[in-house]
XYZ file of C-alpha atoms in Angstrom:
587
model
C -26.449 -30.864 -18.276
C -28.769 -33.253 -16.316
C -28.479 -31.025 -13.217
C -29.325 -28.195 -15.215
C -32.274 -29.959 -16.863
C -33.583 -31.229 -13.594
C -33.297 -27.965 -11.726
C -36.619 -26.405 -10.280
C -36.703 -22.891 -11.550
C -37.125 -20.221 -8.922
C -40.298 -18.274 -8.857
C -40.226 -14.772 -10.558
C -40.188 -11.996 -8.261
C -40.588 -8.230 -9.380
C -37.569 -5.998 -8.405
C -40.223 -3.589 -7.214
C -44.006 -2.525 -7.145
C -43.813 1.156 -6.637
C -42.866 2.121 -10.261
C -45.770 4.578 -10.802
C -44.550 7.012 -8.167
C -40.887 6.453 -9.225
C -41.780 7.610 -12.806
C -43.451 10.921 -11.409
C -40.341 11.588 -9.786
C -38.263 10.852 -12.777
C -40.455 13.148 -14.991
C -40.283 15.929 -12.492
C -36.439 15.838 -12.496
C -35.863 15.428 -16.185
C -38.207 18.213 -17.057
C -35.951 20.769 -15.134
C -32.853 19.559 -16.734
C -31.152 21.342 -19.607
C -29.921 18.264 -21.211
C -31.986 17.356 -24.424
C -31.984 13.739 -23.784
C -33.388 14.254 -20.339
C -36.238 16.115 -21.681
C -36.588 13.614 -24.320
C -37.061 10.946 -21.869
C -39.686 12.912 -19.753
C -41.868 13.419 -22.930
C -41.697 9.498 -23.511
C -42.595 8.769 -20.076
C -45.449 11.124 -20.322
C -47.262 8.959 -22.789
C -50.535 7.225 -21.422
C -49.752 3.709 -22.738
C -46.236 3.767 -21.113
C -47.803 4.889 -17.779
C -50.495 2.167 -17.878
C -47.800 -0.572 -18.744
C -45.910 0.392 -15.466
C -49.525 0.331 -13.415
C -50.149 -3.059 -14.875
C -46.792 -4.226 -13.926
C -46.921 -3.043 -10.440
C -50.694 -4.718 -9.799
C -49.391 -7.952 -11.405
C -46.438 -7.535 -9.009
C -48.310 -7.205 -5.753
C -50.374 -10.207 -6.601
C -47.295 -12.551 -7.254
C -45.442 -11.281 -3.890
C -48.742 -11.952 -2.133
C -48.745 -15.622 -3.546
C -45.080 -15.985 -2.664
C -45.397 -14.627 0.842
C -48.306 -16.972 1.843
C -47.309 -20.516 0.241
C -49.530 -23.449 0.789
C -49.005 -25.052 4.010
C -49.389 -28.709 3.000
C -46.833 -30.972 4.567
C -43.693 -32.228 2.423
C -41.031 -34.938 2.936
C -37.708 -33.065 3.652
C -34.611 -34.245 2.134
C -30.814 -33.236 2.868
C -28.186 -34.210 5.594
C -29.647 -34.462 8.912
C -26.605 -32.813 10.227
C -27.687 -29.389 8.402
C -30.498 -29.132 11.151
C -32.797 -26.118 9.977
C -31.011 -25.954 6.844
C -33.043 -28.874 5.287
C -33.866 -27.990 1.625
C -37.123 -27.286 -0.081
C -37.981 -27.085 -3.836
C -40.264 -23.982 -3.143
C -37.753 -21.794 -1.682
C -37.985 -18.227 -3.098
C -34.782 -17.112 -4.621
C -34.260 -13.325 -3.935
C -33.326 -11.153 -7.074
C -29.695 -10.819 -7.406
C -29.014 -13.582 -5.033
C -26.058 -15.778 -5.917
C -27.972 -18.272 -7.625
C -25.216 -19.993 -9.844
C -25.996 -23.365 -11.854
C -26.644 -26.160 -9.608
C -29.076 -27.907 -7.211
C -31.341 -25.332 -5.502
C -33.548 -26.842 -2.900
C -35.314 -25.388 0.214
C -37.875 -26.554 2.678
C -41.222 -25.249 3.979
C -42.313 -25.536 7.566
C -44.767 -28.290 8.507
C -47.050 -25.673 10.151
C -47.245 -21.920 9.932
C -48.576 -19.584 12.498
C -52.129 -18.102 11.386
C -51.589 -14.480 10.432
C -47.780 -14.710 10.277
C -46.230 -14.308 6.856
C -43.665 -16.923 6.209
C -39.756 -16.045 5.993
C -38.043 -16.558 2.639
C -36.793 -19.949 2.431
C -32.618 -20.666 1.909
C -30.811 -21.208 -1.147
C -28.798 -24.013 -1.086
C -26.479 -24.569 -4.417
C -24.220 -27.353 -5.459
C -21.043 -25.953 -6.859
C -18.734 -28.548 -8.761
C -15.326 -27.446 -9.582
C -12.694 -29.200 -11.904
C -9.300 -28.424 -10.454
C -5.593 -28.927 -11.141
C -4.006 -30.645 -8.184
C -1.156 -28.520 -8.251
C -3.007 -25.459 -8.165
C -4.491 -24.095 -5.004
C -8.160 -23.135 -5.243
C -7.424 -19.578 -4.149
C -9.773 -18.929 -0.873
C -9.273 -18.747 2.817
C -12.127 -19.957 5.157
C -12.770 -19.230 8.699
C -15.273 -20.306 11.586
C -17.795 -17.429 12.225
C -19.414 -16.527 15.526
C -22.239 -18.711 14.370
C -19.868 -21.868 14.000
C -20.300 -21.597 10.271
C -17.528 -22.389 7.935
C -17.788 -19.406 5.884
C -15.485 -18.183 2.772
C -13.474 -15.402 4.201
C -11.829 -13.944 1.348
C -11.227 -14.911 -2.725
C -7.700 -14.478 -4.052
C -8.173 -12.354 -6.986
C -6.957 -14.284 -10.216
C -7.052 -17.529 -8.382
C -9.197 -20.726 -9.539
C -12.298 -19.744 -7.621
C -12.071 -16.183 -8.858
C -11.921 -17.213 -12.454
C -14.783 -19.286 -12.045
C -16.883 -16.853 -10.065
C -18.968 -19.620 -8.157
C -18.288 -18.634 -4.821
C -18.123 -15.301 -2.960
C -17.031 -14.248 0.479
C -19.527 -14.899 3.159
C -20.776 -18.012 1.414
C -21.115 -21.157 3.980
C -19.536 -24.422 3.101
C -21.755 -27.177 4.098
C -20.317 -30.164 2.401
C -17.301 -31.435 0.121
C -18.295 -34.247 -2.060
C -21.048 -35.376 0.263
C -19.309 -35.141 3.279
C -20.028 -32.487 5.863
C -17.291 -30.161 7.033
C -17.308 -27.495 10.023
C -13.756 -26.784 10.218
C -10.898 -25.443 8.022
C -8.879 -28.826 8.793
C -11.820 -30.915 7.672
C -12.140 -28.767 4.363
C -8.661 -29.312 3.524
C -8.339 -32.944 4.391
C -11.496 -33.542 2.135
C -10.105 -31.503 -1.072
C -6.884 -33.155 -0.590
C -8.620 -36.407 -1.144
C -10.267 -35.371 -4.045
C -8.596 -35.491 -7.290
C -9.704 -33.415 -10.460
C -13.483 -32.836 -9.267
C -14.866 -31.125 -6.141
C -18.703 -30.644 -5.470
C -19.315 -28.165 -2.681
C -22.526 -27.642 -1.136
C -22.969 -24.107 -0.251
C -25.382 -22.274 1.871
C -26.217 -18.522 2.632
C -24.473 -16.944 5.576
C -26.362 -15.438 8.415
C -25.571 -11.961 6.831
C -27.152 -13.029 3.585
C -30.063 -14.277 5.191
C -30.758 -11.253 7.071
C -30.410 -9.269 3.801
C -33.041 -11.772 2.117
C -35.441 -10.983 5.143
C -35.509 -7.380 4.277
C -38.033 -7.699 1.717
C -40.629 -5.214 2.757
C -44.050 -4.947 1.513
C -44.458 -1.103 2.256
C -45.078 0.315 -0.914
C -44.845 -3.033 -2.700
C -40.933 -2.587 -2.874
C -38.539 -5.331 -2.695
C -34.872 -4.553 -1.577
C -32.377 -7.101 -2.047
C -29.629 -5.416 -0.156
C -26.699 -5.820 -3.090
C -25.347 -2.255 -2.603
C -24.567 -2.875 0.959
C -21.359 -4.448 -0.089
C -18.721 -2.011 0.900
C -15.610 -3.996 -0.093
C -13.107 -1.920 -2.424
C -11.679 -3.434 -5.330
C -8.716 -1.302 -6.931
C -5.621 -1.622 -9.138
C -2.710 0.706 -7.822
C 1.048 0.192 -7.450
C 2.985 0.455 -4.462
C 6.857 0.422 -3.863
C 7.510 -1.775 -0.768
C 9.898 -0.053 1.765
C 10.494 -3.242 4.099
C 11.263 -6.985 3.260
C 8.511 -9.414 3.943
C 8.472 -13.190 4.185
C 5.123 -14.973 4.566
C 6.775 -17.895 6.374
C 8.007 -15.757 9.248
C 4.498 -14.096 9.906
C 2.742 -15.454 12.583
C -0.447 -13.358 11.918
C -0.892 -14.597 8.335
C -4.004 -16.721 8.052
C -2.655 -19.186 5.432
C 1.302 -19.061 4.854
C 0.741 -20.750 1.374
C -1.007 -17.833 -0.001
C 1.395 -15.293 1.339
C 3.283 -13.144 -1.211
C 7.090 -12.696 -0.302
C 8.657 -9.337 -1.493
C 11.748 -7.414 -1.018
C 12.579 -3.869 -0.328
C 12.137 -1.751 -3.481
C 9.871 -4.362 -5.335
C 6.904 -2.986 -7.168
C 3.463 -4.468 -6.159
C 0.259 -4.313 -7.913
C -2.440 -3.998 -5.023
C -5.617 -5.498 -6.276
C -8.001 -5.926 -3.359
C -7.842 -3.992 0.002
C -11.205 -4.828 1.250
C -9.692 -6.634 4.055
C -8.363 -3.886 6.418
C -5.413 -6.263 7.570
C -4.343 -8.136 4.444
C -4.249 -6.816 0.757
C -4.449 -8.818 -2.179
C -1.450 -8.095 -4.480
C 0.973 -9.578 -7.239
C 4.230 -8.382 -8.382
C 4.001 -5.787 -11.139
C 5.006 -6.772 -14.719
C 4.663 -10.492 -13.746
C 2.163 -13.417 -14.348
C 2.694 -14.997 -11.003
C -0.079 -15.544 -8.528
C -1.904 -13.056 -6.500
C -1.015 -13.423 -2.540
C -1.836 -11.445 0.597
C 0.490 -8.988 2.158
C 0.235 -7.083 5.419
C -1.661 -3.728 5.060
C -0.275 -0.406 5.927
C -2.226 -0.308 9.157
C -1.466 -3.721 10.182
C 2.495 -3.236 9.635
C 2.414 0.008 11.204
C 0.816 -1.573 14.422
C 3.186 -4.322 14.318
C 6.373 -2.199 13.832
C 5.281 0.221 16.187
C 4.420 -2.391 18.885
C 6.255 -2.375 22.333
C 6.296 -5.605 24.505
C 5.119 -4.643 28.045
C 8.317 -6.103 29.173
C 10.385 -3.419 27.285
C 7.852 -0.574 28.100
C 9.960 1.752 30.478
C 7.919 4.878 29.481
C 4.927 3.703 31.700
C 5.881 3.476 35.214
C 4.508 0.645 37.461
C 3.221 1.127 40.856
C 3.725 -1.091 43.869
C 0.910 -3.469 43.238
C 1.362 -3.588 39.600
C -0.822 -0.821 38.276
C 0.390 1.771 35.909
C 1.036 5.110 37.414
C -0.733 7.649 34.982
C 0.508 11.344 34.751
C -1.253 14.263 33.393
C -0.306 14.523 29.833
C 2.075 17.345 28.848
C 1.055 19.653 25.876
C 4.374 19.790 23.866
C 4.553 22.124 20.901
C 5.642 21.170 17.544
C 8.923 23.064 16.409
C 10.105 23.080 12.889
C 13.680 22.725 13.826
C 12.625 19.437 15.487
C 11.338 18.202 12.305
C 14.125 15.511 11.752
C 13.290 14.162 15.238
C 9.978 13.730 14.256
C 10.843 12.063 11.007
C 12.628 9.330 12.685
C 9.161 7.986 14.032
C 7.641 8.033 10.575
C 6.985 4.599 9.453
C 6.941 4.586 5.417
C 6.091 1.040 4.577
C 4.399 1.447 1.011
C 4.756 4.209 -1.427
C 2.325 4.635 -4.028
C 3.842 5.120 -7.493
C 3.151 5.191 -11.122
C 5.023 4.118 -14.326
C 6.229 6.850 -16.269
C 7.932 6.953 -19.979
C 11.463 7.763 -20.103
C 12.409 11.427 -18.844
C 15.291 12.985 -17.383
C 15.462 13.753 -13.786
C 15.779 17.722 -12.569
C 18.306 16.915 -9.832
C 20.874 14.473 -9.042
C 21.464 14.309 -5.238
C 24.509 12.870 -3.782
C 24.357 11.821 -0.116
C 26.965 10.041 1.977
C 29.357 10.627 5.027
C 32.041 13.204 4.996
C 35.257 12.023 3.412
C 33.423 9.290 0.908
C 34.284 11.216 -2.197
C 30.858 12.934 -2.698
C 32.218 16.220 -3.724
C 34.979 14.866 -6.118
C 32.378 12.839 -7.989
C 30.210 16.111 -8.365
C 33.158 18.033 -9.610
C 34.061 15.232 -12.182
C 30.388 14.975 -13.321
C 29.993 18.695 -13.900
C 33.605 19.045 -15.720
C 32.681 15.928 -17.875
C 29.586 17.503 -19.444
C 29.009 21.271 -18.509
C 25.987 21.427 -20.528
C 24.301 18.533 -18.958
C 25.170 19.256 -15.404
C 25.224 22.262 -13.147
C 25.801 23.164 -9.532
C 24.475 25.861 -7.151
C 26.235 28.624 -5.260
C 25.741 28.816 -1.474
C 24.396 31.819 0.129
C 26.431 33.096 3.432
C 25.874 36.165 5.653
C 29.512 36.669 6.146
C 31.433 39.802 4.820
C 33.304 39.439 1.345
C 36.971 38.956 1.641
C 39.313 40.861 -0.398
C 38.935 40.493 -4.358
C 35.838 38.281 -3.493
C 32.662 38.808 -5.719
C 29.199 37.865 -5.165
C 28.301 35.134 -7.554
C 31.656 33.804 -7.861
C 31.991 31.293 -5.073
C 29.157 32.702 -2.840
C 26.107 34.778 -2.902
C 26.722 37.326 0.070
C 23.720 38.810 1.854
C 22.747 40.552 4.864
C 22.221 38.155 7.867
C 18.708 39.690 8.739
C 17.529 39.046 4.993
C 18.991 35.498 5.165
C 17.278 34.792 8.539
C 13.984 35.976 7.018
C 13.980 33.792 4.008
C 15.145 30.650 6.255
C 11.699 31.393 8.196
C 9.981 31.399 4.993
C 11.320 28.113 4.064
C 13.298 29.463 1.009
C 16.463 27.587 1.638
C 16.865 23.679 1.216
C 19.277 23.661 4.016
C 21.467 26.019 6.159
C 23.981 26.076 9.151
C 26.219 28.511 11.009
C 29.881 28.389 10.967
C 31.996 31.003 12.726
C 29.049 33.288 13.393
C 27.962 33.467 9.789
C 25.024 31.558 7.860
C 25.652 29.369 5.086
C 22.799 27.660 2.989
C 21.466 26.656 -0.418
C 18.700 28.651 -1.655
C 15.913 26.849 -3.571
C 15.669 29.635 -6.228
C 19.681 28.785 -7.024
C 18.304 25.038 -7.905
C 15.639 26.669 -9.783
C 17.991 28.656 -12.137
C 19.992 25.778 -12.849
C 16.924 23.651 -13.937
C 15.561 26.776 -15.942
C 18.899 26.510 -17.787
C 18.100 23.140 -19.153
C 20.801 21.274 -16.766
C 20.525 18.582 -14.109
C 21.244 20.230 -10.843
C 23.988 18.287 -8.897
C 23.805 18.666 -5.048
C 25.789 17.024 -2.630
C 23.355 18.152 0.598
C 22.751 16.677 3.942
C 20.494 13.573 4.096
C 17.881 15.517 6.308
C 17.186 17.595 2.882
C 15.914 14.512 1.072
C 12.345 14.362 2.443
C 11.827 17.993 0.843
C 13.334 17.163 -2.464
C 11.364 13.812 -2.567
C 8.023 15.123 -1.858
C 8.378 17.777 -4.519
C 7.385 17.354 -8.097
C 9.414 20.433 -8.769
C 12.609 18.865 -8.441
C 12.115 15.321 -9.077
C 15.440 13.990 -7.851
C 17.680 11.070 -8.449
C 19.111 10.298 -5.139
C 22.396 8.336 -5.259
C 23.971 7.210 -1.748
C 27.880 6.820 -1.812
C 28.561 4.146 0.642
C 31.873 3.917 2.560
C 34.124 1.112 1.408
C 36.004 -1.327 3.345
C 38.776 0.056 5.984
C 41.770 -0.527 3.541
C 39.991 1.409 0.628
C 38.686 4.325 3.019
C 42.232 4.621 4.275
C 43.320 4.967 0.702
C 41.017 7.675 0.197
C 41.826 9.567 3.008
C 45.478 9.337 2.085
C 44.936 10.564 -1.363
C 43.015 13.619 0.181
C 45.587 14.271 2.612
C 48.004 14.433 -0.316
C 45.969 16.665 -2.496
C 45.180 19.095 0.738
C 48.800 18.730 2.288
C 47.422 17.999 5.700
C 46.295 15.061 7.828
C 42.579 14.569 9.126
C 41.746 15.289 12.868
C 45.541 15.240 13.925
C 46.678 17.982 16.132
C 50.481 17.285 15.911
C 52.924 16.793 13.071
C 53.118 13.048 12.749
C 55.991 13.096 9.844
C 58.240 15.278 12.211
C 57.933 12.890 14.955
C 59.487 9.700 13.081
C 62.452 11.592 12.516
C 63.056 10.991 16.323
C 63.522 7.334 17.562
C 62.668 8.204 21.097
C 60.019 6.543 22.979
C 57.828 9.739 22.760
C 58.018 9.613 19.212
C 56.924 6.102 18.885
C 53.908 6.850 21.241
C 53.023 9.729 19.151
C 53.053 7.352 15.954
C 50.924 4.803 17.503
C 48.303 7.261 18.682
C 48.219 8.918 15.252
C 47.332 5.682 13.739
C 44.916 4.715 16.694
C 43.099 8.115 15.923
C 42.996 7.373 12.187
C 41.584 3.711 12.558
C 38.865 5.202 15.000
C 38.084 7.610 12.474
C 37.636 5.214 9.760
C 35.505 2.753 11.974
C 33.051 5.846 12.740
C 33.012 6.794 9.109
C 31.968 3.019 8.025
C 29.344 2.659 10.856
C 27.951 6.146 10.274
C 27.482 5.435 6.328
C 25.554 2.273 7.363
C 23.424 4.136 9.739
C 22.591 6.824 7.203
C 21.860 4.127 4.363
C 19.483 2.309 6.914
C 17.684 5.759 8.011
C 17.171 7.283 4.535
C 16.722 4.093 2.269
C 13.279 5.029 1.610
C 14.286 8.048 -0.298
C 17.531 6.258 -2.186
C 17.256 5.367 -5.901
C 20.860 3.859 -6.401
C 23.489 2.907 -3.968
C 27.089 2.741 -4.843
C 29.989 1.665 -2.652
C 33.259 4.111 -3.579
C 35.716 1.389 -3.752
C 37.033 2.581 -7.314
C 36.424 6.095 -7.994
C 36.433 5.366 -11.745
C 34.090 2.558 -11.508
C 31.891 4.809 -9.171
C 31.866 7.482 -11.994
C 31.015 4.887 -14.556
C 27.920 3.553 -12.699
C 26.362 6.703 -12.033
C 26.680 8.022 -15.515
C 25.123 4.764 -16.737
C 22.402 5.010 -14.346
C 21.594 8.542 -15.500
C 21.778 7.517 -19.144
C 19.145 4.587 -18.633
C 16.636 7.191 -17.068
C 16.293 8.557 -20.751
C 15.637 5.054 -22.207
C 13.581 3.011 -19.824
C 10.541 3.518 -18.033
C 10.315 4.642 -14.391
C 8.160 3.984 -11.392
C 7.994 7.535 -9.692
C 5.787 8.561 -6.731
C 2.200 9.521 -7.912
C 2.480 13.060 -6.263
C 4.936 14.014 -9.102
C 2.365 13.358 -11.489
C -0.904 13.871 -9.892
């Protein structure tokens, strides 16, 4: 309170002194408007006494600005720290309208001599900021030394102590801490650690703020404060993280203590994206602190970076120079879309929270032989009114007793190829010279019946389904279990089908002979089967890593009954719990 009472008030400055021309422009625009409120405003502005009031304000403002621009040049004793150099304060320093003049000591200085005919530059604003802090809570800001060797505030962490008090802003120069001059982040950290409950900071304007203050122009008597020059973005949106992040292992993070760790699939509330490299975020639905996370651009550059020693694309010449070749123009082909998707880095996905609703499609993906089709059939048989499936289209001729619409939709090859070119098929392939595929209209027909369409398609189709608000898929990845469980699944399937997998000789008949050849064939059969199991497990892990960004649920098919129960329970929860879905499904 004493500081406030002793504070020397800053001289008043008019915001602008060209209100009369501005008033005429407003009247002209409002008169042409059809809005009745705009016309009413124009009528009020035409009143003679209102125009006379603004003219008087402009005349007084010009006189006041002339006095402030040519202050008296009588010498004054200077005060302040000698280490501040030109930042010696003075009581007559003018404060620009809209400047950060929070409560505190505001001082400046006046030069002992002013050149004749030269207008004096506005003095600097020095403020003292007192902060009462909790020793266990960080201040919530980061600092850096700029090109002018000033210790400036780099960023304010949203929700932190400094942000809540609103006393500091990015770009402020920290001159002293509790009366001790500081010039480096280490000195600042050391002085703050010595302080207990209260910290007093001496804050000066940055060079950029001084340049903005110097933009006071007398042309037409208009004052510009440059406040609208701030292009920082503040927003609130939600992102689903598609990678794991640990700030303690990030060498690029300016301060590891304010980093925010997260795991793949976590929902993050993005609060500030002003810094192109570091976003301010917090975990959605939690009261935890706000921290820094790498931006999309920074993480893309980091993950796409190839060290020079591992760059085998650019050849090196004899003298160590790169051998540059003329770039070849490669045309994009849609059939190579899956190859281009491998280079697509999806790091964050913008999502929004929706009330409970039922997804339109259930997509089961996984390696062959892991039990996807069995799970699909059991789901449909358990509730035919809730689940439905599609019939594939084919260009082969129907066999005897086959009818179109029973097991397949039969069509001409020319028509099917034309619809494939028009992207009317979710997926397609060729077998024995005949085309087979899943038509998008077949999926729409099941959805129009009020059923959830169950698909066991290729993982390459997930991108099309995920990016379409028409299908809104719930994707379940059926992961391969261990070797023993997978061997049991294969044996059960062989029992059901009456045949072995990938074996071209009769394994059972060879056991009847106790010859060396029979034992060799038996060993080969076991070896081939183990190789198939190992390949299936490795392929399952590869597919899960590759398409993890599209998966809603991963279930390991160790026990089929348990797998069926997990999937049905997850689908039931969709009807009772809020869901985070991609924003392109809604907007």
